[in-house]
CSV table of C-alpha atoms and ligand atoms in Angstrom, one decimal:
chain,number,residue,atom,x,y,z
Y,42,MET,CA,3.3,1.5,25.8
Y,43,GLN,CA,1.1,-1.7,26.4
Y,44,ASN,CA,-1.3,-2.0,29.3
Y,45,ASN,CA,-3.2,-5.0,30.8
Y,46,THR,CA,-6.2,-4.6,28.5
Y,47,ASP,CA,-3.7,-4.7,25.4
Y,48,ASN,CA,-2.0,-7.8,26.9
Y,49,GLY,CA,-5.4,-9.5,27.3
Y,50,HIS,CA,-6.2,-8.9,23.6
Y,51,ILE,CA,-2.7,-9.9,22.4
Y,52,GLU,CA,-3.0,-13.3,24.4
Y,53,ARG,CA,-6.4,-14.0,23.0
Y,54,ILE,CA,-5.4,-13.0,19.5
Y,55,GLU,CA,-2.4,-15.4,19.6
Y,56,GLN,CA,-4.7,-18.1,20.9
Y,57,LEU,CA,-7.3,-17.7,18.2
Y,58,LYS,CA,-4.7,-17.6,15.5
Y,59,ARG,CA,-3.5,-21.0,16.6
Y,60,GLU,CA,-7.1,-22.5,17.1
Y,61,LYS,CA,-8.3,-21.3,13.8
Y,62,ASN,CA,-5.1,-21.5,11.7
Y,63,ALA,CA,-5.3,-17.8,11.1
Y,64,ILE,CA,-2.8,-15.3,10.1
Y,65,ILE,CA,-2.7,-11.6,10.3
Y,66,LEU,CA,-1.4,-9.4,7.5
Y,67,ALA,CA,-0.7,-5.8,8.3
Y,68,HIS,CA,0.5,-2.9,6.2
Y,69,ASN,CA,3.5,-0.7,7.3
Y,70,TYR,CA,0.9,2.3,8.1
Y,71,GLU,CA,-1.0,0.2,10.7
Y,72,ARG,CA,-0.8,1.2,14.4
Y,73,PRO,CA,2.4,-0.3,16.2
Y,74,GLU,CA,0.3,-2.6,18.4
Y,75,ILE,CA,-1.3,-4.2,15.2
Y,76,ARG,CA,1.9,-4.6,13.6
Y,77,ALA,CA,3.1,-6.3,16.7
Y,78,VAL,CA,0.5,-9.1,16.6
Y,79,ALA,CA,0.7,-9.3,12.7
Y,80,ASP,CA,2.5,-12.4,11.1
Y,81,VAL,CA,3.5,-10.4,8.1
Y,82,VAL,CA,4.2,-6.6,8.1
Y,83,SER,CA,5.0,-5.1,4.9
Y,84,GLY,CA,4.1,-2.8,1.9
Y,85,SER,CA,1.4,-3.7,-0.4
Y,86,LEU,CA,3.7,-5.9,-2.5
Y,87,GLY,CA,4.7,-8.0,0.5
Y,88,LEU,CA,1.1,-8.5,1.3
Y,89,ALA,CA,0.2,-9.7,-2.0
Y,90,GLU,CA,3.2,-12.1,-1.9
Y,91,ALA,CA,2.2,-13.4,1.6
Y,92,ALA,CA,-1.5,-13.6,0.5
Y,93,ASN,CA,-0.4,-15.7,-2.5
Y,94,GLU,CA,1.8,-18.1,-0.5
Y,95,THR,CA,-0.3,-18.7,2.7
Y,96,SER,CA,-1.8,-22.0,3.7
Y,97,ALA,CA,-3.8,-20.4,6.5
Y,98,ASP,CA,-7.6,-21.0,6.6
Y,99,ILE,CA,-8.3,-17.5,7.8
Y,100,ILE,CA,-6.5,-14.4,6.6
Y,101,VAL,CA,-7.0,-11.2,8.6
Y,102,VAL,CA,-6.1,-8.1,6.5
Y,103,CYS,CA,-5.2,-5.0,8.7
Y,104,GLY,CA,-5.0,-2.5,5.7
Y,105,VAL,CA,-7.4,-0.8,3.3
Y,106,ASP,CA,-10.1,-2.5,1.2
Y,107,PHE,CA,-8.0,-3.1,-2.0
Y,108,MET,CA,-5.5,-5.0,0.1
Y,109,ALA,CA,-8.2,-7.3,1.5
Y,110,GLU,CA,-9.7,-7.6,-2.0
Y,111,MET,CA,-6.4,-8.6,-3.4
Y,112,ALA,CA,-6.1,-11.4,-0.5
Y,113,ALA,CA,-9.5,-12.5,-1.4
Y,114,VAL,CA,-8.8,-12.7,-5.2
Y,115,MET,CA,-5.7,-14.8,-4.6
Y,116,ASN,CA,-7.6,-17.1,-1.9
Y,117,PRO,CA,-10.9,-17.9,-3.4
Y,118,ASP,CA,-11.3,-20.9,-0.9
Y,119,ARG,CA,-10.1,-19.2,2.3
Y,120,LYS,CA,-11.7,-16.8,4.5
Y,121,VAL,CA,-10.4,-13.3,4.2
Y,122,ILE,CA,-11.5,-11.1,6.9
Y,123,SER,CA,-11.2,-7.3,7.6
Y,124,PRO,CA,-11.5,-6.1,11.2
Y,125,VAL,CA,-13.3,-3.0,9.9
Y,126,ARG,CA,-16.1,-2.5,7.6
Y,127,ASN,CA,-15.5,-0.1,4.7
Y,128,ALA,CA,-11.7,0.6,5.1
Y,129,THR,CA,-11.9,2.5,1.8
Y,130,CYS,CA,-8.7,4.0,0.2
Y,131,PRO,CA,-10.0,7.1,-1.4
Y,132,LEU,CA,-7.3,6.7,-4.2
Y,133,ALA,CA,-8.8,3.3,-5.2
Y,134,GLN,CA,-12.2,4.8,-5.4
Y,135,GLN,CA,-11.1,7.2,-8.1
Y,136,LEU,CA,-11.0,4.6,-10.8
Y,137,SER,CA,-14.4,3.0,-11.6
Y,138,PRO,CA,-14.7,-0.1,-14.2
Y,139,ARG,CA,-16.6,2.2,-16.3
Y,140,LYS,CA,-13.9,5.1,-16.4
Y,141,LEU,CA,-11.3,2.5,-17.2
Y,142,ARG,CA,-13.6,0.8,-20.0
Y,143,ASP,CA,-13.9,4.4,-21.5
Y,144,ALA,CA,-10.3,5.0,-21.4
Y,145,LYS,CA,-9.4,1.6,-23.1
Y,146,ARG,CA,-11.9,2.4,-25.9
Y,147,ALA,CA,-10.2,5.8,-26.4
Y,148,ASN,CA,-6.8,4.2,-26.4
Y,149,PRO,CA,-7.3,0.9,-28.2
Y,150,ASN,CA,-3.6,0.3,-28.8
Y,151,SER,CA,-2.5,0.7,-25.0
Y,152,GLU,CA,-1.8,-1.8,-22.5
Y,153,VAL,CA,-3.4,-1.4,-19.1
Y,154,LEU,CA,-1.2,-1.3,-16.0
Y,155,LEU,CA,-2.9,-0.5,-12.8
Y,156,TYR,CA,-1.5,0.6,-9.5
Y,157,MET,CA,-2.6,-1.8,-6.9
Y,158,ASN,CA,-4.5,0.8,-5.1
Y,159,ALA,CA,-7.5,-0.2,-7.3
Y,160,HIS,CA,-10.6,-2.2,-6.7
Y,161,ALA,CA,-10.7,-5.8,-8.1
Y,162,SER,CA,-13.4,-4.7,-10.4
Y,163,ALA,CA,-11.0,-2.4,-12.2
Y,164,ILE,CA,-8.0,-4.7,-11.9
Y,165,ALA,CA,-10.1,-7.3,-13.7
Y,166,LEU,CA,-9.9,-5.2,-16.8
Y,167,ALA,CA,-6.2,-4.7,-16.6
Y,168,ASP,CA,-3.2,-6.5,-18.2
Y,169,CYS,CA,-0.9,-6.2,-15.3
Y,170,VAL,CA,-0.7,-4.4,-11.9
Y,171,CYS,CA,2.1,-3.0,-9.9
Y,172,THR,CA,2.9,-1.5,-6.6
Y,173,ALA,CA,5.4,1.3,-5.7
Y,174,ALA,CA,8.0,-1.4,-4.9
Y,175,ASN,CA,8.0,-2.8,-8.5
Y,176,ALA,CA,6.4,-0.1,-10.6
Y,177,LEU,CA,9.6,0.5,-12.7
Y,178,THR,CA,10.4,-3.2,-13.2
Y,179,VAL,CA,6.8,-4.0,-14.3
Y,180,ALA,CA,6.5,-1.0,-16.6
Y,181,GLU,CA,9.8,-1.9,-18.2
Y,182,ALA,CA,8.4,-5.4,-18.9
Y,183,MET,CA,5.3,-4.2,-20.6
Y,184,ASP,CA,5.2,-4.3,-24.4
Y,185,HIS,CA,7.4,-1.4,-25.7
Y,186,SER,CA,5.4,-1.1,-28.9
Y,187,SER,CA,2.3,0.3,-27.2
Y,188,PRO,CA,1.7,3.3,-24.7
Y,189,ILE,CA,0.6,2.3,-21.2
Y,190,LEU,CA,-2.7,3.3,-19.8
Y,191,PHE,CA,-2.0,3.8,-16.2
Y,192,GLY,CA,-4.2,4.5,-13.0
Y,193,PRO,CA,-5.4,5.7,-10.7
Y,194,ASP,CA,-2.4,7.7,-9.4
Y,195,ARG,CA,-1.1,10.5,-11.6
Y,196,CYS,CA,2.0,11.0,-9.3
Y,197,VAL,CA,3.0,7.4,-9.6
Y,198,SER,CA,2.5,7.7,-13.3
Y,199,TYR,CA,5.0,10.7,-13.3
Y,200,TYR,CA,7.5,8.6,-11.2
Y,201,ILE,CA,7.3,5.8,-13.7
Y,202,SER,CA,7.5,7.8,-16.8
Y,203,LYS,CA,10.4,10.0,-15.6
Y,204,ARG,CA,12.4,7.0,-14.7
Y,205,THR,CA,11.7,4.5,-17.4
Y,206,GLY,CA,10.9,7.0,-20.2
Y,207,ARG,CA,7.8,5.0,-21.0
Y,208,GLU,CA,4.7,6.9,-22.5
Y,209,LEU,CA,2.0,6.6,-19.8
Y,210,ILE,CA,-1.5,7.9,-20.2
Y,211,ALA,CA,-3.1,8.7,-16.8
Y,212,VAL,CA,-6.5,7.5,-16.1
Y,213,PRO,CA,-8.3,9.4,-14.4
Y,214,GLU,CA,-6.3,12.4,-15.5
Y,215,ASN,CA,-5.9,13.8,-12.0
Y,216,GLY,CA,-6.1,10.6,-9.6
Y,217,ALA,CA,-4.1,11.2,-6.3
Y,218,CYS,CA,-3.8,10.1,-2.8
Y,219,PRO,CA,-5.3,12.7,-0.5
Y,220,VAL,CA,-2.9,12.0,2.2
Y,221,HIS,CA,0.3,12.4,0.1
Y,222,GLN,CA,-1.1,15.3,-1.7
Y,223,LYS,CA,-0.8,17.3,1.7
Y,224,ILE,CA,2.9,17.4,1.3
Y,225,SER,CA,3.4,20.7,-0.5
Y,226,LEU,CA,6.7,21.9,-2.0
Y,227,GLU,CA,6.7,24.8,0.4
Y,228,ALA,CA,6.4,22.3,3.5
Y,229,LEU,CA,9.2,20.3,2.1
Y,230,ILE,CA,11.6,23.4,1.5
Y,231,ALA,CA,10.8,24.6,5.0
Y,232,ALA,CA,11.6,21.1,6.4
Y,233,LYS,CA,14.8,21.0,4.5
Y,234,ALA,CA,15.9,24.3,5.8
Y,235,ALA,CA,15.2,23.1,9.4
Y,236,HIS,CA,17.2,19.9,8.9
Y,237,PRO,CA,19.6,20.7,6.2
Y,238,ARG,CA,21.7,17.5,6.7
Y,239,ALA,CA,18.8,15.1,6.5
Y,240,LYS,CA,18.3,12.9,3.4
Y,241,VAL,CA,14.8,13.2,2.0
Y,242,VAL,CA,13.0,10.1,1.4
Y,243,ALA,CA,9.5,10.0,-0.3
Y,244,HIS,CA,6.7,7.8,-1.5
Y,245,PRO,CA,6.0,8.1,-5.3
Y,246,GLU,CA,2.4,9.2,-4.4
Y,247,CYS,CA,3.9,12.5,-3.5
Y,248,ARG,CA,3.3,15.5,-5.9
Y,249,PRO,CA,6.0,15.6,-8.8
Y,250,GLU,CA,7.5,18.8,-7.6
Y,251,VAL,CA,8.2,17.1,-4.2
Y,252,GLN,CA,9.5,14.0,-5.9
Y,253,ASP,CA,12.1,16.2,-7.9
Y,254,ARG,CA,13.6,17.2,-4.5
Y,255,THR,CA,14.4,14.0,-2.9
Y,256,ASP,CA,17.2,11.8,-2.3
Y,257,TYR,CA,15.2,8.6,-2.6
Y,258,ILE,CA,11.8,7.7,-3.7
Y,259,GLY,CA,10.3,4.3,-3.1
Y,260,SER,CA,7.5,2.1,-1.6
Y,261,THR,CA,6.9,2.1,2.1
Y,262,GLY,CA,9.2,-1.0,2.4
Y,263,GLY,CA,11.8,0.5,0.2
Y,264,ILE,CA,11.8,3.6,2.4
Y,265,VAL,CA,12.4,1.6,5.5
Y,266,LYS,CA,15.3,-0.4,3.8
Y,267,PHE,CA,16.8,2.8,2.4
Y,268,CYS,CA,16.8,4.6,5.7
Y,269,LYS,CA,18.1,1.5,7.6
Y,270,GLU,CA,21.0,0.9,5.2
Y,271,ALA,CA,22.0,4.5,4.2
Y,272,ASP,CA,25.1,6.0,5.5
Y,273,ALA,CA,23.2,8.9,7.0
Y,274,GLY,CA,22.1,9.9,10.4
Y,275,GLU,CA,19.0,12.1,9.7
Y,276,PHE,CA,16.0,11.6,7.4
Y,277,LEU,CA,13.1,13.7,6.4
Y,278,VAL,CA,10.2,11.2,5.6
Y,279,ALA,CA,7.6,12.2,3.0
Y,280,THR,CA,4.9,9.7,3.7
Y,281,ASP,CA,2.5,8.6,6.6
Y,282,SER,CA,4.3,9.7,9.9
Y,283,GLY,CA,3.9,6.3,11.4
Y,284,VAL,CA,6.7,5.2,9.0
Y,285,SER,CA,9.0,7.6,10.9
Y,286,ARG,CA,7.7,6.3,14.3
Y,287,MET,CA,8.6,2.7,13.1
Y,288,LEU,CA,12.0,3.7,12.0
Y,289,GLU,CA,12.8,5.5,15.2
Y,290,LYS,CA,12.2,2.2,17.0
Y,291,GLU,CA,14.0,0.1,14.5
Y,292,SER,CA,17.0,2.3,14.0
Y,293,PRO,CA,17.4,4.2,17.3
Y,294,GLU,CA,20.8,5.6,16.4
Y,295,LYS,CA,19.2,7.6,13.6
Y,296,THR,CA,16.8,10.6,13.6
Y,297,PHE,CA,13.7,10.6,11.5
Y,298,TYR,CA,11.6,13.8,10.9
Y,299,PRO,CA,8.1,13.3,9.4
Y,300,ILE,CA,7.3,16.2,7.1
Y,301,SER,CA,4.2,16.7,9.4
Y,302,ASP,CA,3.0,14.6,12.4
Y,303,ALA,CA,-0.6,15.4,11.0
Y,304,LEU,CA,0.3,13.3,7.9
Y,305,VAL,CA,-1.5,10.0,8.6
Y,306,CYS,CA,-3.7,7.7,6.4
Y,307,PRO,CA,-6.7,7.8,8.7
Y,308,ARG,CA,-8.3,4.4,7.3
Y,309,MET,CA,-5.1,2.5,8.1
Y,310,LYS,CA,-5.5,3.5,11.8
Y,311,VAL,CA,-9.1,2.2,12.3
Y,312,PRO,CA,-8.0,-1.4,13.3
Y,313,THR,CA,-7.4,-1.9,17.0
Y,314,LEU,CA,-6.5,-4.9,19.0
Y,315,ALA,CA,-10.1,-5.2,20.3
Y,316,LYS,CA,-11.4,-5.0,16.5
Y,317,VAL,CA,-8.8,-7.6,15.6
Y,318,GLU,CA,-9.8,-9.9,18.4
Y,319,ALA,CA,-13.5,-9.5,17.5
Y,320,ALA,CA,-12.7,-10.2,13.8
Y,321,LEU,CA,-11.1,-13.6,14.8
Y,322,VAL,CA,-13.8,-14.5,17.2
Y,323,ASN,CA,-16.8,-13.7,14.9
Y,324,GLU,CA,-14.9,-14.2,11.5
Y,325,LYS,CA,-16.2,-10.9,10.4
Y,326,PHE,CA,-16.1,-8.8,8.2
Y,327,ARG,CA,-15.8,-11.3,5.4
Y,328,VAL,CA,-14.3,-9.9,2.2
Y,329,VAL,CA,-15.7,-11.6,-0.9
Y,330,VAL,CA,-15.0,-10.8,-4.4
Y,331,PRO,CA,-17.6,-12.3,-6.9
Y,332,GLN,CA,-15.9,-15.1,-8.7
Y,333,GLU,CA,-16.0,-13.8,-12.3
Y,334,ILE,CA,-14.2,-10.6,-11.2
Y,335,ALA,CA,-11.8,-12.6,-9.1
Y,336,ASP,CA,-11.0,-15.0,-11.7
Y,337,ALA,CA,-10.2,-12.0,-14.2
Y,338,ALA,CA,-8.3,-10.0,-11.4
Y,339,ARG,CA,-6.0,-12.8,-10.6
Y,340,ILE,CA,-4.4,-12.9,-14.0
Y,341,PRO,CA,-2.8,-9.4,-13.9
Y,342,ILE,CA,-1.8,-10.0,-10.2
Y,343,GLU,CA,-0.2,-13.2,-11.0
Y,344,ARG,CA,1.5,-11.6,-13.9
Y,345,MET,CA,3.0,-8.9,-11.4
Y,346,LEU,CA,4.0,-11.6,-9.0
Y,347,GLU,CA,5.9,-13.4,-11.7
Y,348,LEU,CA,7.6,-10.2,-12.8
Y,349,SER,CA,8.6,-9.2,-9.3
X,521,LIG,P1,3.2,0.6,-0.6
X,521,LIG,O1,2.8,-0.2,-1.7
X,521,LIG,O2,4.4,1.4,-0.8
X,521,LIG,O3,3.3,-0.2,0.8
X,521,LIG,O4,2.2,1.8,-0.4
X,521,LIG,C1,0.7,1.6,-0.4
X,521,LIG,C2,0.1,2.9,-0.2
X,521,LIG,O5,-1.2,2.8,-0.1
X,521,LIG,C3,0.8,4.0,0.1
X,521,LIG,O6,0.0,5.1,0.3
X,522,LIG,FE1,-4.9,5.0,0.0
X,522,LIG,FE2,-3.3,7.3,0.4
X,522,LIG,FE3,-4.1,5.8,2.5
X,522,LIG,FE4,-2.3,4.9,0.8
X,522,LIG,S1,-2.1,6.7,2.1
X,522,LIG,S2,-4.0,3.8,1.6
X,522,LIG,S3,-3.1,5.6,-1.2
X,522,LIG,S4,-5.4,7.0,1.2
């Protein structure tokens, strides 16, 4: 519920957006009050599309670091701001350019497809990127005569190879999102026993054994769309519990059970209204990707956008 302090922040944020020709892009995992002041609320693919299309002078990214870097790569002449310093995604940190270079040397005939949860310095070495929303389409569009070197999430790699039959080589071998790894098969089985009529929806960052027991797997945006459109009244949601809370608001006639209320991506909850206002006032914290890396990273991102 909003209080007077929140209302004050919201008014000033809206005024600053107008004065400075700024927009706010927020990921689906952000706090509800941040989503409410955002111009675009979406999964990573929607944020990339919005960053690619905007004509704003200032782009405030409420998400994690690779999302802000992607906006900076696509907008070298605009100011990209993050309301927090070091909003690191621990999955993106698992793939260094050096690891990727070594893997490319070891697999010289492969094409490199990276999950967008990677730093621009790694994306600069890739042939293409994808998100959970377009992973299958993009993987199918890659050269079928070569294996795909895919990183940094081995669970997303499992999801792609299972559905497309493509040969994927995971780099690193065990890269994974620490938040989605918390969803164990035992927890899912217990939740299904407690809610036997519920459809199970999951993000492809979930463990393979969890993926194998779902009714739907997709991106955060895909999960929201599926739950809204599905002819079912109850859902077990295997991703950040904020998605269940968002769905409860948007589809009040349906019931959503997060696998656990404790399942939250902590970095996504750091931006607050006060921090967003301060970011717009001070135009900080500026996200800058060195030009050489940005120029190289833009190519695989543009290729993904063309394929989507
Ligand atoms: P989406 O691309 O599905 O929005 O997910 C991003 C993410 O980091 C999920 O953990
Ligand atoms: Fe990164 Fe996992 Fe958080 Fe997604 S949920 S932003 S992959 S840590």
